[in-house]
XYZ file of C-alpha atoms in Angstrom:
308
model
C 27.711 -59.934 31.830
C 27.536 -57.638 34.638
C 31.532 -57.237 35.672
C 32.248 -59.798 39.316
C 33.286 -56.872 41.615
C 36.067 -58.482 44.152
C 35.714 -56.270 46.858
C 33.283 -53.116 47.829
C 34.176 -50.201 50.159
C 34.098 -52.754 52.839
C 33.803 -56.223 51.836
C 36.011 -58.205 49.663
C 34.706 -61.060 47.283
C 35.019 -64.508 49.254
C 37.598 -67.014 47.149
C 36.013 -70.841 46.489
C 39.401 -72.708 48.543
C 37.451 -69.939 51.960
C 34.102 -70.888 51.632
C 34.186 -74.240 53.422
C 36.274 -71.824 56.643
C 32.930 -69.523 56.103
C 30.335 -72.503 56.528
C 32.413 -73.508 59.766
C 32.177 -69.942 61.141
C 28.083 -69.128 60.262
C 28.013 -72.671 62.098
C 28.553 -71.439 65.291
C 25.482 -68.670 64.300
C 22.812 -71.796 63.864
C 20.016 -71.305 63.798
C 20.292 -67.080 63.219
C 22.506 -67.586 60.665
C 20.838 -70.626 58.904
C 19.768 -69.334 55.404
C 22.842 -68.262 54.390
C 24.659 -70.458 55.637
C 22.308 -72.960 53.741
C 22.539 -71.080 51.260
C 26.271 -71.328 50.895
C 26.176 -75.642 52.149
C 23.527 -75.965 48.581
C 26.012 -73.493 46.913
C 29.468 -75.950 47.248
C 27.075 -79.344 46.946
C 25.034 -77.927 44.071
C 25.443 -75.380 42.505
C 21.805 -74.191 41.663
C 22.543 -70.437 41.096
C 25.671 -68.693 40.234
C 26.347 -66.402 44.062
C 29.043 -65.037 45.193
C 30.056 -64.156 48.829
C 31.505 -61.278 50.729
C 32.592 -60.759 54.119
C 34.140 -57.800 55.609
C 37.848 -56.532 55.253
C 37.994 -57.228 58.931
C 37.118 -60.659 58.580
C 36.503 -62.632 60.889
C 36.795 -59.798 64.386
C 33.588 -58.403 62.015
C 31.243 -61.083 61.375
C 28.992 -59.350 58.669
C 28.313 -62.003 55.292
C 26.910 -60.613 51.802
C 25.157 -62.654 49.384
C 25.120 -61.641 45.971
C 22.095 -62.015 44.474
C 19.680 -62.245 47.297
C 16.839 -62.696 45.526
C 16.971 -64.610 42.526
C 14.455 -62.374 39.691
C 14.260 -58.683 39.974
C 13.032 -56.020 37.530
C 16.422 -55.164 36.424
C 18.088 -58.078 36.611
C 21.422 -56.927 38.039
C 23.758 -58.663 40.234
C 24.004 -56.142 42.910
C 20.615 -54.909 43.052
C 19.716 -57.571 45.163
C 21.433 -59.375 48.296
C 21.163 -60.871 51.094
C 22.848 -60.617 55.182
C 23.991 -61.792 58.254
C 25.730 -60.379 61.492
C 25.418 -62.369 64.629
C 22.554 -60.547 66.373
C 25.309 -59.537 69.262
C 27.540 -57.680 66.674
C 25.014 -55.217 65.145
C 26.501 -52.622 65.414
C 28.992 -54.013 62.211
C 26.235 -53.223 60.713
C 27.728 -49.751 60.160
C 30.239 -50.994 57.121
C 26.613 -52.441 55.112
C 25.353 -48.687 55.587
C 28.615 -47.335 53.935
C 29.320 -49.783 51.427
C 28.520 -47.355 48.367
C 30.365 -49.676 45.540
C 28.522 -52.778 46.102
C 25.190 -51.292 46.511
C 23.840 -48.010 45.610
C 21.511 -46.856 48.788
C 20.421 -44.545 46.064
C 18.340 -47.312 43.984
C 15.687 -49.402 44.680
C 17.287 -52.490 46.884
C 15.518 -55.907 47.210
C 15.842 -57.919 50.021
C 15.352 -61.589 50.055
C 14.456 -63.195 53.667
C 16.686 -61.681 56.623
C 16.771 -62.281 60.491
C 14.213 -59.133 61.981
C 16.883 -57.535 64.240
C 18.894 -57.186 61.364
C 16.029 -55.521 59.171
C 15.128 -53.331 61.856
C 18.436 -51.704 62.208
C 18.661 -51.557 58.421
C 15.170 -49.586 58.305
C 16.289 -47.055 60.982
C 19.412 -46.573 58.353
C 16.911 -46.316 55.970
C 14.059 -44.406 57.132
C 14.772 -40.695 55.995
C 15.762 -42.506 52.569
C 13.125 -44.129 52.018
C 10.729 -46.696 52.202
C 10.066 -50.044 53.061
C 7.689 -52.303 52.116
C 7.770 -55.499 53.626
C 6.868 -59.562 53.947
C 7.125 -60.894 57.412
C 7.875 -65.045 57.814
C 8.449 -66.779 60.651
C 11.474 -69.396 61.035
C 10.658 -72.998 62.488
C 13.674 -74.973 62.497
C 13.745 -78.598 63.538
C 13.946 -78.482 67.250
C 16.819 -80.971 68.418
C 16.935 -79.245 72.027
C 14.622 -82.370 73.332
C 12.913 -85.593 72.648
C 11.691 -85.809 69.586
C 8.749 -88.131 68.718
C 10.430 -91.560 67.734
C 8.012 -91.611 64.648
C 8.114 -88.371 63.483
C 10.744 -89.426 60.119
C 8.785 -92.961 59.959
C 6.913 -93.024 57.128
C 4.973 -96.096 58.367
C 1.109 -95.922 57.803
C 1.296 -93.221 55.287
C -0.875 -95.121 53.233
C -2.555 -93.245 49.973
C -6.140 -93.921 48.595
C -7.089 -94.778 45.441
C -3.096 -95.692 45.114
C -1.264 -92.679 45.116
C 2.875 -92.329 44.671
C 5.265 -89.962 45.518
C 7.787 -89.210 43.261
C 10.663 -86.585 42.540
C 9.194 -83.774 40.355
C 10.618 -83.412 36.990
C 11.160 -79.930 34.923
C 7.822 -80.391 33.300
C 6.121 -79.915 36.539
C 7.879 -76.018 37.090
C 4.645 -74.024 35.500
C 2.325 -75.941 37.071
C 4.208 -75.109 40.303
C 4.814 -71.887 39.667
C 1.138 -70.788 38.689
C -0.296 -72.238 41.899
C 2.205 -70.271 44.573
C 1.349 -67.962 46.496
C 3.991 -65.772 45.960
C 4.712 -66.284 42.210
C 4.575 -62.615 40.978
C 8.080 -62.892 43.010
C 9.524 -65.958 41.740
C 10.671 -67.127 38.196
C 9.830 -70.663 36.857
C 13.064 -70.703 36.023
C 13.902 -70.919 39.676
C 12.210 -74.029 40.335
C 13.155 -75.771 37.330
C 17.462 -75.461 38.601
C 15.693 -76.315 41.801
C 14.157 -79.627 39.968
C 16.874 -80.453 38.280
C 19.302 -80.445 41.328
C 17.957 -80.704 44.811
C 14.915 -82.753 46.001
C 11.293 -81.942 45.317
C 8.223 -84.663 45.131
C 4.928 -84.667 44.093
C 2.487 -86.718 44.950
C 0.422 -87.829 41.991
C -2.777 -89.173 41.200
C -3.341 -92.953 40.330
C -3.459 -91.794 36.783
C -0.759 -89.845 37.023
C -1.749 -86.422 38.268
C 0.081 -84.127 39.871
C -1.696 -83.810 43.546
C 0.592 -82.059 45.645
C 4.289 -81.283 45.360
C 6.343 -79.878 47.953
C 10.226 -78.652 46.968
C 13.766 -78.343 48.660
C 14.566 -74.239 48.163
C 18.217 -73.360 47.028
C 18.462 -71.799 50.729
C 17.901 -75.611 52.350
C 14.369 -74.909 53.764
C 11.733 -77.176 52.627
C 8.815 -74.816 50.597
C 6.298 -74.694 48.109
C 4.038 -76.929 49.602
C 0.631 -77.168 47.599
C -2.266 -79.683 47.428
C -4.570 -78.983 44.151
C -7.869 -78.754 45.745
C -9.297 -81.752 44.406
C -6.715 -83.472 46.848
C -6.879 -82.433 50.082
C -7.715 -83.513 53.111
C -6.019 -87.087 51.783
C -2.725 -86.448 54.182
C -1.050 -86.179 51.490
C 0.905 -82.816 53.316
C 2.232 -83.631 56.396
C 3.611 -86.609 54.133
C 5.295 -84.790 51.674
C 6.696 -82.985 54.851
C 7.672 -85.781 56.722
C 9.084 -87.594 54.163
C 11.327 -84.248 52.727
C 12.008 -84.130 56.732
C 13.418 -87.057 56.690
C 15.447 -86.659 53.068
C 16.790 -83.230 53.626
C 18.520 -84.672 57.303
C 20.051 -87.374 55.933
C 21.291 -84.503 52.876
C 23.603 -83.161 56.230
C 20.909 -80.034 56.490
C 18.983 -78.635 59.508
C 15.794 -78.984 58.411
C 13.313 -75.159 58.274
C 10.408 -73.585 56.960
C 9.527 -70.433 56.525
C 5.584 -69.429 57.497
C 3.872 -66.098 56.994
C 2.480 -65.399 60.309
C -1.012 -65.730 59.775
C -0.996 -69.592 58.646
C -2.047 -71.120 61.226
C -2.473 -74.734 59.841
C 1.105 -74.871 58.696
C 2.134 -73.738 61.928
C 0.338 -76.442 63.729
C 1.660 -79.012 61.118
C 5.363 -78.391 61.842
C 4.995 -78.121 65.204
C 4.087 -81.542 65.131
C 6.411 -83.057 63.503
C 9.495 -81.732 65.323
C 9.466 -78.060 64.925
C 10.004 -74.754 66.650
C 9.884 -71.185 66.072
C 13.310 -69.386 66.299
C 12.645 -65.866 65.014
C 10.928 -64.070 62.734
C 11.750 -62.488 59.283
C 11.293 -59.817 56.720
C 11.635 -59.604 52.943
C 11.816 -56.016 51.946
C 11.692 -54.057 48.803
C 13.683 -50.558 49.708
C 12.387 -47.513 47.445
C 14.112 -44.084 47.651
C 11.520 -41.728 48.272
C 12.270 -40.045 44.445
C 11.435 -43.009 43.483
C 8.264 -43.890 45.337
C 5.802 -43.438 42.593
C 7.419 -45.896 40.134
C 6.005 -49.107 39.323
C 8.862 -50.902 39.632
C 7.793 -54.900 40.678
C 8.533 -56.839 43.244
C 11.678 -58.240 42.762
C 11.862 -62.788 42.875
C 13.985 -64.863 45.552
C 12.251 -68.271 47.326
C 9.990 -67.575 49.717
C 8.530 -70.920 51.660
C 5.194 -71.664 53.118
């Protein structure tokens, strides 16, 4: 088993009893901090995955937080080859501590970054420009808009009557493989992450009268609602919007701020979630950083949890 380091050059491992305080600090920067904030929240509540959180040795003066592993599957499965990072966008100069971190992070090897705030990623790419290349995947963070009055029926499930006596139920582990097989970014995921999410978090499916899994949606380890899929033969029955409304209600009741990650070209999802009271807040980026001397290697895409 890989050794968990208690500190790096510029960062220190957060002890268990310190995590609630870190969570409170991150809450001041919502929604920008939403991904790492709710990753930590889910970790404290449900322990979906064995994560490790680091903060600067100068915390809280310099508010940079690291989360290892930032993805749940990488080619070598090493703890420190993938991570997530958050820093307030008005304090991006503090990311210099990340760039000079040479104990926790080996910048001479491929790095797998889970979805990271676009402004933070810009700084990372500037730093990395003369060291290697970045393969990126963009997503837009849509968060439930609490700044205005939402339609009163947004969270109501009244009137959602399924045809053919379909019903909604919590998923079980036996459904993980089906979800993984049809997940658009399944080359970035392991089946195991879906199994763990189903074991610990709200993960629902719409089942036909014959018991066939027709559509599904799950809550991720970082609090997002993601992986909404409907099998082709069950489309245009309203299953998707019902699941989105249902999970939004459940996630809210569990103390989370509902959000989704939507790819920029996915107009259908943008329309659906806008109708449900979600609002785009910022762009996020998933990236693989490869040193110039390793760009010919076919290392594959690391894992993690992608969304809509």
